[in-house]
Coordinates of C-alpha atoms in Angstrom, one line a residue:
X1 CA 97.9 99.9 56.6
X2 CA 94.7 100.1 58.6
X3 CA 93.9 96.5 57.7
X4 CA 97.3 95.4 58.9
X5 CA 96.9 97.2 62.2
X6 CA 93.4 95.7 62.6
X7 CA 94.8 92.2 62.0
X8 CA 97.6 92.6 64.4
X9 CA 95.5 94.0 67.2
X10 CA 92.8 91.3 66.7
X11 CA 95.5 88.6 67.0
X12 CA 96.9 90.2 70.2
X13 CA 93.4 90.2 71.6
X14 CA 92.9 86.5 70.8
X15 CA 96.2 85.6 72.4
X16 CA 95.3 87.5 75.6
X17 CA 91.9 86.0 75.9
X18 CA 93.2 82.5 75.1
X19 CA 96.1 82.4 77.6
X20 CA 95.8 81.1 81.1
X21 CA 95.3 77.8 82.9
X22 CA 92.3 75.6 82.2
X23 CA 90.9 73.8 85.3
X24 CA 87.9 71.6 86.0
X25 CA 85.8 72.4 89.0
X26 CA 85.4 69.5 91.4
X27 CA 81.9 68.0 91.7
X28 CA 80.3 70.0 88.9
X29 CA 82.9 69.2 86.2
X30 CA 82.7 72.8 84.8
X31 CA 85.7 74.0 82.8
X32 CA 87.3 77.3 83.8
X33 CA 90.1 79.5 82.5
X34 CA 92.3 81.2 85.0
X35 CA 94.9 83.9 84.6
X36 CA 95.7 84.4 88.3
X37 CA 98.0 82.0 90.2
X38 CA 97.4 80.4 93.6
X39 CA 100.3 82.3 95.1
X40 CA 98.9 85.7 94.0
X41 CA 95.5 85.0 95.4
X42 CA 96.5 83.4 98.7
X43 CA 99.0 86.1 99.5
X44 CA 96.5 88.9 98.9
X45 CA 93.7 87.1 100.7
X46 CA 95.8 86.3 103.8
X47 CA 96.9 90.0 104.0
X48 CA 93.3 91.3 103.7
X49 CA 91.9 88.7 106.1
X50 CA 94.5 89.7 108.7
X51 CA 93.7 93.3 108.3
X52 CA 90.0 92.7 108.6
X53 CA 90.4 90.7 111.8
X54 CA 92.4 93.5 113.4
X55 CA 89.3 95.7 113.4
X56 CA 86.6 93.0 113.7
X57 CA 85.2 92.2 117.1
X58 CA 85.3 88.4 117.7
X59 CA 82.1 87.0 119.3
X60 CA 82.2 86.7 123.0
X61 CA 79.7 83.8 122.9
X62 CA 82.0 80.8 123.5
X63 CA 79.3 78.2 122.7
X64 CA 78.5 79.7 119.3
X65 CA 82.1 80.3 118.4
X66 CA 82.9 76.7 119.2
X67 CA 80.0 75.5 117.1
X68 CA 81.2 77.6 114.0
X69 CA 84.7 76.2 114.4
X70 CA 83.5 72.6 114.9
X71 CA 81.2 72.6 111.9
X72 CA 83.7 74.4 109.8
X73 CA 86.4 71.9 110.6
X74 CA 84.2 68.9 109.9
X75 CA 83.4 70.3 106.5
X76 CA 87.1 71.1 105.8
X77 CA 88.1 67.6 106.8
X78 CA 85.4 66.0 104.5
X79 CA 86.5 68.2 101.6
X80 CA 90.2 67.3 102.2
X81 CA 89.3 63.6 102.2
X82 CA 87.3 64.0 99.0
X83 CA 90.1 65.9 97.2
X84 CA 92.8 63.5 98.4
X85 CA 90.8 60.4 97.4
X86 CA 90.3 61.9 93.9
X87 CA 93.9 63.0 93.3
X88 CA 93.2 66.7 93.9
X89 CA 94.9 67.2 97.2
X90 CA 97.5 69.5 95.6
X91 CA 94.8 72.0 94.7
X92 CA 94.2 72.8 98.3
X93 CA 97.5 72.0 99.9
X94 CA 98.2 75.6 100.8
X95 CA 94.8 76.4 102.2
X96 CA 94.6 77.4 105.8
X97 CA 91.1 76.7 106.9
X98 CA 90.0 79.5 109.3
X99 CA 86.5 80.0 110.8
X100 CA 85.8 83.1 112.8
X101 CA 82.5 84.3 114.3
X102 CA 82.3 88.1 114.7
X103 CA 80.0 90.6 116.4
X104 CA 77.9 91.8 113.5
X105 CA 74.1 91.5 113.3
X106 CA 74.1 91.3 109.5
X107 CA 72.6 88.0 108.1
X108 CA 75.8 87.1 106.3
X109 CA 79.0 85.0 105.9
X110 CA 81.9 85.3 103.5
X111 CA 85.0 83.5 102.3
X112 CA 88.4 84.6 101.0
X113 CA 90.7 82.5 98.9
X114 CA 92.5 79.7 100.8
X115 CA 89.6 78.9 103.1
X116 CA 89.5 82.1 105.3
X117 CA 85.9 82.3 106.4
X118 CA 83.9 84.7 108.6
X119 CA 80.4 84.2 110.0
X120 CA 78.4 87.1 111.4
X121 CA 76.4 86.5 114.6
X122 CA 73.3 87.8 112.9
X123 CA 73.2 84.7 110.7
X124 CA 72.9 82.2 113.5
X125 CA 69.2 83.0 114.4
X126 CA 68.4 82.1 110.8
X127 CA 70.5 78.9 110.6
X128 CA 69.1 77.8 114.0
X129 CA 71.0 74.5 114.0
X130 CA 74.3 72.9 113.1
X131 CA 73.1 71.2 110.0
X132 CA 71.8 74.5 108.5
X133 CA 75.1 76.2 109.5
X134 CA 76.9 73.4 107.6
X135 CA 74.9 74.4 104.5
X136 CA 76.2 78.0 104.7
X137 CA 79.8 77.0 105.5
X138 CA 79.7 74.3 102.8
X139 CA 78.6 77.1 100.3
X140 CA 81.5 79.3 101.4
X141 CA 84.0 76.5 101.3
X142 CA 82.8 75.7 97.8
X143 CA 83.7 79.2 96.6
X144 CA 87.2 78.5 97.8
X145 CA 87.5 75.1 96.3
X146 CA 86.0 76.2 93.0
X147 CA 88.4 79.2 92.8
X148 CA 85.6 81.6 92.0
X149 CA 87.6 84.7 93.0
X150 CA 90.5 83.8 90.7
X151 CA 88.0 83.1 87.9
X152 CA 86.2 86.4 88.4
X153 CA 89.5 88.3 88.5
X154 CA 90.6 86.5 85.4
X155 CA 87.5 87.6 83.6
X156 CA 88.0 91.2 84.7
X157 CA 91.5 91.1 83.2
X158 CA 90.2 89.8 79.9
X159 CA 87.6 92.5 79.8
X160 CA 90.1 95.2 80.5
X161 CA 92.3 93.9 77.8
X162 CA 89.3 93.8 75.5
X163 CA 88.4 97.4 76.2
X164 CA 92.0 98.6 75.7
X165 CA 92.4 96.7 72.5
X166 CA 89.0 97.7 71.3
X167 CA 89.9 101.4 71.6
X168 CA 93.2 100.8 69.8
X169 CA 91.4 99.0 67.0
X170 CA 88.8 101.8 66.7
X171 CA 91.5 104.3 66.6
X172 CA 93.4 102.4 63.9
X173 CA 90.3 102.3 61.8
X174 CA 89.9 106.0 62.0
X175 CA 87.1 106.3 64.5
X176 CA 86.8 109.7 66.3
X177 CA 87.5 110.1 70.0
X178 CA 83.8 110.6 70.7
X179 CA 82.8 107.4 68.9
X180 CA 85.4 105.5 70.8
X181 CA 84.2 106.9 74.2
X182 CA 80.6 106.0 73.4
X183 CA 81.7 102.5 72.4
X184 CA 83.6 102.0 75.6
X185 CA 80.7 103.2 77.7
X186 CA 78.3 100.8 76.0
X187 CA 80.7 97.9 76.2
X188 CA 81.4 98.6 79.8
X189 CA 77.7 98.5 80.6
X190 CA 77.3 95.3 78.7
X191 CA 80.2 93.7 80.6
X192 CA 78.6 94.9 83.9
X193 CA 75.4 93.0 83.2
X194 CA 77.3 90.0 82.0
X195 CA 79.3 89.9 85.2
X196 CA 76.1 90.0 87.3
X197 CA 75.0 86.8 85.5
X198 CA 78.5 85.4 86.0
X199 CA 78.2 85.9 89.7
X200 CA 74.8 84.2 89.9
X201 CA 76.3 81.2 88.1
X202 CA 79.0 81.1 90.8
X203 CA 76.5 81.3 93.6
X204 CA 74.5 78.5 92.1
X205 CA 77.6 76.4 91.7
X206 CA 78.6 77.1 95.3
X207 CA 75.0 76.0 96.4
X208 CA 75.4 72.8 94.5
X209 CA 78.9 71.9 95.8
X210 CA 78.1 73.1 99.3
X211 CA 75.2 70.8 99.5
X212 CA 77.4 67.9 98.6
X213 CA 80.1 68.9 101.0
X214 CA 77.6 69.2 103.9
X215 CA 76.4 65.7 103.1
X216 CA 79.9 64.4 103.0
X217 CA 80.5 65.8 106.4
X218 CA 77.5 63.9 107.8
X219 CA 74.9 66.7 107.8
X220 CA 71.5 66.1 106.4
X221 CA 71.4 68.2 103.1
X222 CA 67.6 68.3 103.2
X223 CA 67.7 71.1 105.8
X224 CA 68.9 73.4 103.0
X225 CA 65.4 73.9 101.7
X226 CA 63.9 75.0 105.0
X227 CA 67.0 77.2 105.7
X228 CA 66.7 79.1 102.4
X229 CA 63.0 79.5 103.1
X230 CA 63.9 81.1 106.4
X231 CA 66.4 83.3 104.5
X232 CA 63.7 84.3 102.1
X233 CA 61.3 85.2 104.9
X234 CA 64.1 87.3 106.5
X235 CA 64.8 89.1 103.3
X236 CA 64.1 92.8 103.3
X237 CA 65.4 93.8 99.8
X238 CA 63.6 92.0 97.0
X239 CA 65.8 92.7 93.9
X240 CA 65.0 91.4 90.4
X241 CA 67.1 88.3 89.8
X242 CA 68.4 89.7 86.5
X243 CA 70.1 92.6 88.3
X244 CA 71.2 90.6 91.3
X245 CA 74.5 88.8 91.9
X246 CA 72.6 86.1 93.7
X247 CA 69.8 83.8 92.4
X248 CA 66.3 84.7 93.5
X249 CA 65.1 82.8 96.6
X250 CA 62.7 80.8 94.4
X251 CA 65.4 79.9 91.9
X252 CA 67.8 78.9 94.6
X253 CA 65.3 76.6 96.4
X254 CA 64.2 75.0 93.1
X255 CA 67.8 74.3 92.2
X256 CA 68.6 72.8 95.6
X257 CA 65.6 70.5 95.4
X258 CA 66.9 69.4 92.0
X259 CA 70.4 68.5 93.4
X260 CA 69.0 66.8 96.5
X261 CA 68.9 63.2 95.1
X262 CA 72.6 63.6 94.3
X263 CA 73.5 65.1 97.7
X264 CA 71.6 62.3 99.5
X265 CA 73.9 59.7 97.9
X266 CA 76.7 61.3 99.9
X267 CA 74.8 61.5 103.2
X268 CA 75.9 58.7 105.5
X269 CA 73.2 59.5 108.0
X270 CA 70.5 58.3 105.6
X271 CA 70.3 54.5 105.9
X272 CA 71.3 52.6 102.9
X273 CA 72.3 55.6 100.8
X274 CA 75.8 56.5 102.0
X275 CA 78.1 57.2 99.2
X276 CA 81.9 57.3 99.7
X277 CA 83.5 60.7 99.4
X278 CA 86.0 59.0 97.0
X279 CA 83.7 59.5 94.0
X280 CA 83.8 62.6 91.9
X281 CA 82.1 63.8 88.7
X282 CA 85.3 65.3 87.4
X283 CA 89.0 65.6 88.2
X284 CA 91.0 68.8 87.9
X285 CA 93.0 69.3 84.7
X286 CA 96.2 71.2 84.3
X287 CA 98.9 71.7 87.0
X288 CA 98.2 75.1 88.3
X289 CA 95.6 75.5 91.0
X290 CA 94.0 78.9 91.7
X291 CA 91.7 80.1 94.5
X292 CA 88.7 82.3 95.3
X293 CA 87.3 85.7 96.0
X294 CA 85.2 87.1 98.8
X295 CA 81.7 86.2 97.9
X296 CA 78.8 86.6 100.3
X297 CA 75.8 84.6 101.4
X298 CA 73.2 87.4 101.8
X299 CA 69.6 87.9 102.8
X300 CA 68.5 89.7 99.7

């Protein structure tokens, strides 16, 4: 009987982990499995964004506010053209690109699913110019286009299912309650570390895509290196990369330098190297699109 229970529970676990929609991330071509729909993510993010803006203090600097909106819209237009040219327009058809500058001296910016973006005033002294701001906004837009929030939430669902089913399996095999509790604690800690690496992968992917998006919008992607060097200099909390949700400054800069030849092919401002935004490494698969989570650019 125990063997039958074990077989049934294992089968249920496999079905839960295997369900969902498989998509391909634009630009990078990475496959992802999603268990959360566009509608669910967009509805939740819109509600949370509106609640945040009710208490946030919009910047009173008209010039800087206009710059954030101008750069953001140029990037959004370039991304829309890219997605449309590659048959991916449906993936972002319900996005409502929104760019707000708020009174907060933190060196930060973040994005919610559907293209809802906030930039803190404290970031602008580090970006210093529009091109560097485009690197940041391109990164945030990439989180939305790549549906990183939906992917992380999907992973959490799978992990929760795994913990629940694991406990049931252990119980079916006769394990005591103490052993089950210990097993859950160990597994939870392991999943926590795995998620940190997972977040770093998303940050790196957003760096890659954001670099391309900035170039598509006509901004020199080469400024990304000096921008991240300034971010590193402004950093006050040096955390080991293994325990950080973001790549180390050194890793981030090295990766960006590696992607630079690709980005420059999309940069129309570089004579003789302009590459039409109609080219993509990969197209989306499946029919269900799914968006993103709030993920921050931070001075570590």
